[in-house]
Amino acid sequence: MRHKNVEIVAEKCALQEILDVIGGKWAMSIIYALFSGTRRFSELERMIPGINTRMLVKELKNLTQNGIVTRKVYPTVPPTVEYTLTPKGRKLEPSIAELYKWGQEYVK
Amino acid sequence: MRHKNVEIVAEKCALQEILDVIGGKWAMSIIYALFSGTRRFSELERMIPGINTRMLVKELKNLTQNGIVTRKVYPTVPPTVEYTLTPKGRKLEPSIAELYKWGQEYVK
DNA sequence: CAGAATCCACCTCGATACTG
DNA sequence: CAGTATCGAGGTGGATTCTG
């Protein structure tokens, strides 16, 4: 099973972005929550116990900049903002669902 | 596509361990490298450009403690140490392979 | 060869208070 | 409702040097 020639793995650009997207403490929770459909800011806040406003804002901004979610603002009073996964974001579903399964199988 | 009832997602224990395992800057590279089979410390160091000794040691220790890799020491001079994925570690293969594919598809 | 030991510059995250 | 602003503690990762 050992190879004599050691191939170089992990070209950094791809890895960098993957960790940018799912490496944050709350990122996977948010993406996971959005798998079930479009959500408002306050809905996400309630779906993810333990997160606080600052973290949710920050992570959503990051995910938006990375093209994972879109942010739609309705000019109502009080304001309404909805977050939805982009196609790029939805393509994360299989991997993240698998990771969740893994985590549940091996939780101590 | 909107649900009236907001389900709670992301029970924290599972997520916590997933991020513990793959959230580190070099963790995925190491696991990915070990998909191809057992590797020595120095092999891993060469397979993963940009990593340094301290980080490789630290991450391997973490992965060992999390039951992802096993560490086998041969009492030779100079020392030989081999790292291998456990069954638990190998079960990460589908998710991580998917993530890699995703990263390569969406790299800017 | 396979680490251990230091030192340090960030950076991340949490809590809290405030606003259009 | 959906954020912004501020503060501080702790953690993370990088460079480098040393050792059995």
GROMACS .gro file of C-alpha atoms (C1' of nucleotides) in nm:
model
  256
    1MET     CA    1   0.000   0.000   0.000
    2ARG     CA    2   0.305   0.228   0.018
    3HIS     CA    3   0.406   0.434  -0.283
    4LYS     CA    4   0.767   0.508  -0.355
    5ASN     CA    5   0.688   0.839  -0.517
    6VAL     CA    6   0.526   1.087  -0.288
    7GLU     CA    7   0.268   1.287  -0.479
    8ILE     CA    8   0.205   1.642  -0.379
    9VAL     CA    9  -0.147   1.681  -0.249
   10ALA     CA   10  -0.367   1.971  -0.167
   11GLU     CA   11  -0.314   2.252  -0.409
   12LYS     CA   12  -0.369   2.534  -0.170
   13CYS     CA   13  -0.625   2.744  -0.358
   14ALA     CA   14  -0.903   2.487  -0.345
   15LEU     CA   15  -0.838   2.400   0.018
   16GLN     CA   16  -0.819   2.763   0.113
   17GLU     CA   17  -1.166   2.831  -0.016
   18ILE     CA   18  -1.317   2.517   0.130
   19LEU     CA   19  -1.196   2.613   0.475
   20ASP     CA   20  -1.305   2.970   0.418
   21VAL     CA   21  -1.655   2.842   0.355
   22ILE     CA   22  -1.699   2.562   0.606
   23GLY     CA   23  -1.410   2.616   0.849
   24GLY     CA   24  -1.579   2.880   1.060
   25LYS     CA   25  -1.734   2.769   1.385
   26TRP     CA   26  -2.091   2.837   1.269
   27ALA     CA   27  -2.064   2.811   0.892
   28MET     CA   28  -2.181   2.452   0.859
   29SER     CA   29  -2.475   2.511   1.089
   30ILE     CA   30  -2.589   2.802   0.876
   31ILE     CA   31  -2.547   2.622   0.547
   32TYR     CA   32  -2.722   2.322   0.693
   33ALA     CA   33  -3.009   2.537   0.810
   34LEU     CA   34  -3.044   2.686   0.463
   35PHE     CA   35  -3.069   2.343   0.302
   36SER     CA   36  -3.433   2.347   0.412
   37GLY     CA   37  -3.497   2.665   0.216
   38THR     CA   38  -3.487   3.042   0.233
   39ARG     CA   39  -3.467   3.184   0.583
   40ARG     CA   40  -3.485   3.522   0.749
   41PHE     CA   41  -3.213   3.649   0.976
   42SER     CA   42  -3.414   3.594   1.290
   43GLU     CA   43  -3.517   3.247   1.181
   44LEU     CA   44  -3.155   3.147   1.145
   45GLU     CA   45  -3.080   3.295   1.483
   46ARG     CA   46  -3.347   3.074   1.638
   47MET     CA   47  -3.250   2.764   1.443
   48ILE     CA   48  -2.893   2.775   1.560
   49PRO     CA   49  -2.875   2.764   1.939
   50GLY     CA   50  -2.572   2.931   2.091
   51ILE     CA   51  -2.491   3.162   1.803
   52ASN     CA   52  -2.506   3.533   1.871
   53THR     CA   53  -2.594   3.826   1.647
   54ARG     CA   54  -2.239   3.927   1.573
   55MET     CA   55  -2.135   3.581   1.463
   56LEU     CA   56  -2.441   3.527   1.249
   57VAL     CA   57  -2.392   3.860   1.075
   58LYS     CA   58  -2.026   3.795   1.022
   59GLU     CA   59  -2.067   3.445   0.886
   60LEU     CA   60  -2.355   3.541   0.658
   61LYS     CA   61  -2.144   3.825   0.518
   62ASN     CA   62  -1.860   3.585   0.457
   63LEU     CA   63  -2.085   3.329   0.292
   64THR     CA   64  -2.234   3.600   0.074
   65GLN     CA   65  -1.893   3.719  -0.036
   66ASN     CA   66  -1.794   3.364  -0.117
   67GLY     CA   67  -2.097   3.319  -0.337
   68ILE     CA   68  -2.260   3.060  -0.112
   69VAL     CA   69  -2.572   3.254  -0.017
   70THR     CA   70  -2.765   3.544  -0.162
   71ARG     CA   71  -2.907   3.822   0.050
   72LYS     CA   72  -3.237   3.977  -0.043
   73VAL     CA   73  -3.365   4.289   0.130
   74TYR     CA   74  -3.730   4.389   0.132
   75PRO     CA   75  -3.788   4.760   0.197
   76THR     CA   76  -4.046   4.704   0.468
   77VAL     CA   77  -4.082   4.840   0.816
   78PRO     CA   78  -3.953   4.666   1.013
   79PRO     CA   79  -3.689   4.543   0.768
   80THR     CA   80  -3.703   4.195   0.620
   81VAL     CA   81  -3.393   4.018   0.492
   82GLU     CA   82  -3.390   3.672   0.343
   83TYR     CA   83  -3.099   3.442   0.286
   84THR     CA   84  -3.092   3.166   0.025
   85LEU     CA   85  -2.828   2.922  -0.089
   86THR     CA   86  -2.687   2.982  -0.436
   87PRO     CA   87  -2.639   2.688  -0.675
   88LYS     CA   88  -2.276   2.687  -0.564
   89GLY     CA   89  -2.392   2.664  -0.206
   90ARG     CA   90  -2.640   2.388  -0.277
   91LYS     CA   91  -2.362   2.182  -0.430
   92LEU     CA   92  -2.216   2.157  -0.083
   93GLU     CA   93  -2.518   1.960   0.032
   94PRO     CA   94  -2.388   1.606  -0.036
   95SER     CA   95  -2.055   1.661   0.138
   96ILE     CA   96  -2.200   1.836   0.438
   97ALA     CA   97  -2.479   1.585   0.474
   98GLU     CA   98  -2.216   1.310   0.469
   99LEU     CA   99  -2.010   1.490   0.731
  100TYR     CA  100  -2.313   1.517   0.954
  101LYS     CA  101  -2.381   1.148   0.919
  102TRP     CA  102  -2.020   1.078   1.006
  103GLY     CA  103  -2.038   1.299   1.311
  104GLN     CA  104  -2.352   1.134   1.435
  105GLU     CA  105  -2.214   0.787   1.386
  106TYR     CA  106  -1.899   0.860   1.580
  107VAL     CA  107  -2.015   1.090   1.854
  108LYS     CA  108  -1.893   0.957   2.184
  109MET     CA  109  -4.020   2.632   0.025
  110ARG     CA  110  -4.053   2.815   0.357
  111HIS     CA  111  -4.146   2.627   0.671
  112LYS     CA  112  -4.355   2.785   0.937
  113ASN     CA  113  -4.190   2.588   1.214
  114VAL     CA  114  -3.824   2.653   1.254
  115GLU     CA  115  -3.646   2.330   1.340
  116ILE     CA  116  -3.340   2.344   1.553
  117VAL     CA  117  -3.038   2.229   1.357
  118ALA     CA  118  -2.686   2.139   1.440
  119GLU     CA  119  -2.674   1.960   1.769
  120LYS     CA  120  -2.345   2.095   1.884
  121CYS     CA  121  -2.163   1.776   1.985
  122ALA     CA  122  -2.147   1.631   1.634
  123LEU     CA  123  -2.050   1.961   1.476
  124GLN     CA  124  -1.790   2.021   1.740
  125GLU     CA  125  -1.607   1.701   1.656
  126ILE     CA  126  -1.635   1.747   1.282
  127LEU     CA  127  -1.467   2.086   1.308
  128ASP     CA  128  -1.214   1.946   1.551
  129VAL     CA  129  -1.117   1.693   1.290
  130ILE     CA  130  -1.131   1.883   0.963
  131GLY     CA  131  -1.142   2.247   1.075
  132GLY     CA  132  -0.770   2.290   1.127
  133LYS     CA  133  -0.576   2.459   0.851
  134TRP     CA  134  -0.386   2.143   0.756
  135ALA     CA  135  -0.615   1.865   0.873
  136MET     CA  136  -0.782   1.795   0.542
  137SER     CA  137  -0.453   1.790   0.357
  138ILE     CA  138  -0.318   1.532   0.597
  139ILE     CA  139  -0.624   1.313   0.585
  140TYR     CA  140  -0.630   1.344   0.210
  141ALA     CA  141  -0.266   1.241   0.190
  142LEU     CA  142  -0.335   0.936   0.403
  143PHE     CA  143  -0.614   0.819   0.173
  144SER     CA  144  -0.339   0.683  -0.049
  145GLY     CA  145  -0.208   0.465   0.231
  146THR     CA  146   0.028   0.458   0.527
  147ARG     CA  147   0.285   0.736   0.535
  148ARG     CA  148   0.591   0.828   0.737
  149PHE     CA  149   0.625   1.164   0.904
  150SER     CA  150   0.875   1.292   0.651
  151GLU     CA  151   0.667   1.170   0.360
  152LEU     CA  152   0.372   1.370   0.483
  153GLU     CA  153   0.595   1.670   0.528
  154ARG     CA  154   0.696   1.646   0.163
  155MET     CA  155   0.348   1.576   0.034
  156ILE     CA  156   0.204   1.885   0.192
  157PRO     CA  157   0.384   2.195   0.067
  158GLY     CA  158   0.386   2.488   0.303
  159ILE     CA  159   0.332   2.293   0.625
  160ASN     CA  160   0.601   2.307   0.887
  161THR     CA  161   0.719   2.056   1.144
  162ARG     CA  162   0.531   2.204   1.434
  163MET     CA  163   0.200   2.213   1.254
  164LEU     CA  164   0.236   1.858   1.122
  165VAL     CA  165   0.320   1.727   1.467
  166LYS     CA  166   0.035   1.916   1.624
  167GLU     CA  167  -0.226   1.811   1.373
  168LEU     CA  168  -0.117   1.447   1.374
  169LYS     CA  169  -0.138   1.444   1.752
  170ASN     CA  170  -0.487   1.589   1.733
  171LEU     CA  171  -0.596   1.340   1.469
  172THR     CA  172  -0.455   1.057   1.675
  173GLN     CA  173  -0.642   1.170   1.985
  174ASN     CA  174  -0.961   1.195   1.783
  175GLY     CA  175  -0.923   0.839   1.662
  176ILE     CA  176  -0.870   0.936   1.299
  177VAL     CA  177  -0.516   0.805   1.256
  178THR     CA  178  -0.299   0.550   1.430
  179ARG     CA  179   0.066   0.609   1.504
  180LYS     CA  180   0.310   0.319   1.484
  181VAL     CA  181   0.666   0.356   1.604
  182TYR     CA  182   0.945   0.125   1.492
  183PRO     CA  183   1.243   0.115   1.732
  184THR     CA  184   1.502   0.174   1.465
  185VAL     CA  185   1.789   0.418   1.438
  186PRO     CA  186   1.706   0.664   1.305
  187PRO     CA  187   1.346   0.644   1.425
  188THR     CA  188   1.065   0.544   1.193
  189VAL     CA  189   0.706   0.644   1.259
  190GLU     CA  190   0.414   0.556   1.038
  191TYR     CA  191   0.069   0.706   1.028
  192THR     CA  192  -0.239   0.526   0.901
  193LEU     CA  193  -0.606   0.616   0.886
  194THR     CA  194  -0.832   0.426   1.122
  195PRO     CA  195  -1.165   0.290   0.994
  196LYS     CA  196  -1.325   0.598   1.146
  197GLY     CA  197  -1.082   0.813   0.949
  198ARG     CA  198  -1.142   0.625   0.627
  199LYS     CA  199  -1.512   0.690   0.661
  200LEU     CA  200  -1.435   1.054   0.602
  201GLU     CA  201  -1.315   0.975   0.252
  202PRO     CA  202  -1.644   1.028   0.065
  203SER     CA  203  -1.719   1.363   0.225
  204ILE     CA  204  -1.370   1.499   0.187
  205ALA     CA  205  -1.337   1.376  -0.169
  206GLU     CA  206  -1.665   1.554  -0.245
  207LEU     CA  207  -1.541   1.871  -0.083
  208TYR     CA  208  -1.228   1.860  -0.293
  209LYS     CA  209  -1.432   1.818  -0.608
  210TRP     CA  210  -1.644   2.112  -0.504
  211GLY     CA  211  -1.338   2.325  -0.441
  212GLN     CA  212  -1.190   2.243  -0.776
  213GLU     CA  213  -1.510   2.315  -0.961
  214TYR     CA  214  -1.554   2.653  -0.800
  215VAL     CA  215  -1.200   2.780  -0.772
  216LYS     CA  216  -1.183   3.127  -0.913
  217DC     C1'  217   1.434   1.099   1.138
  218DA     C1'  218   1.078   1.256   1.421
  219DG     C1'  219   0.970   1.539   1.691
  220DA     C1'  220   0.991   1.906   2.142
  221DA     C1'  221   1.035   2.382   2.302
  222DT     C1'  222   0.991   2.888   2.257
  223DC     C1'  223   0.825   3.318   2.118
  224DC     C1'  224   0.487   3.606   1.923
  225DA     C1'  225   0.162   3.833   1.582
  226DC     C1'  226  -0.246   3.789   1.461
  227DC     C1'  227  -0.732   3.637   1.444
  228DT     C1'  228  -1.152   3.440   1.615
  229DC     C1'  229  -1.511   3.432   1.903
  230DG     C1'  230  -1.824   3.583   2.290
  231DA     C1'  231  -2.072   3.930   2.558
  232DT     C1'  232  -2.288   4.344   2.564
  233DA     C1'  233  -2.495   4.778   2.432
  234DC     C1'  234  -2.690   5.062   2.077
  235DT     C1'  235  -2.966   5.204   1.616
  236DG     C1'  236  -3.254   5.301   1.163
  237DC     C1'  237  -3.614   4.326   1.262
  238DA     C1'  238  -3.162   4.325   1.120
  239DG     C1'  239  -2.810   4.462   1.199
  240DT     C1'  240  -2.349   4.793   1.388
  241DA     C1'  241  -1.991   4.911   1.745
  242DT     C1'  242  -1.672   4.811   2.093
  243DC     C1'  243  -1.389   4.543   2.408
  244DG     C1'  244  -1.119   4.183   2.567
  245DA     C1'  245  -0.968   3.688   2.644
  246DG     C1'  246  -0.803   3.304   2.436
  247DG     C1'  247  -0.661   3.034   2.063
  248DT     C1'  248  -0.411   2.940   1.614
  249DG     C1'  249  -0.057   2.927   1.322
  250DG     C1'  250   0.433   3.058   1.165
  251DA     C1'  251   0.943   3.077   1.221
  252DT     C1'  252   1.315   2.905   1.437
  253DT     C1'  253   1.621   2.634   1.728
  254DC     C1'  254   1.736   2.215   1.971
  255DT     C1'  255   1.757   1.680   2.075
  256DG     C1'  256   1.755   1.137   2.134
   0.00000   0.00000   0.00000
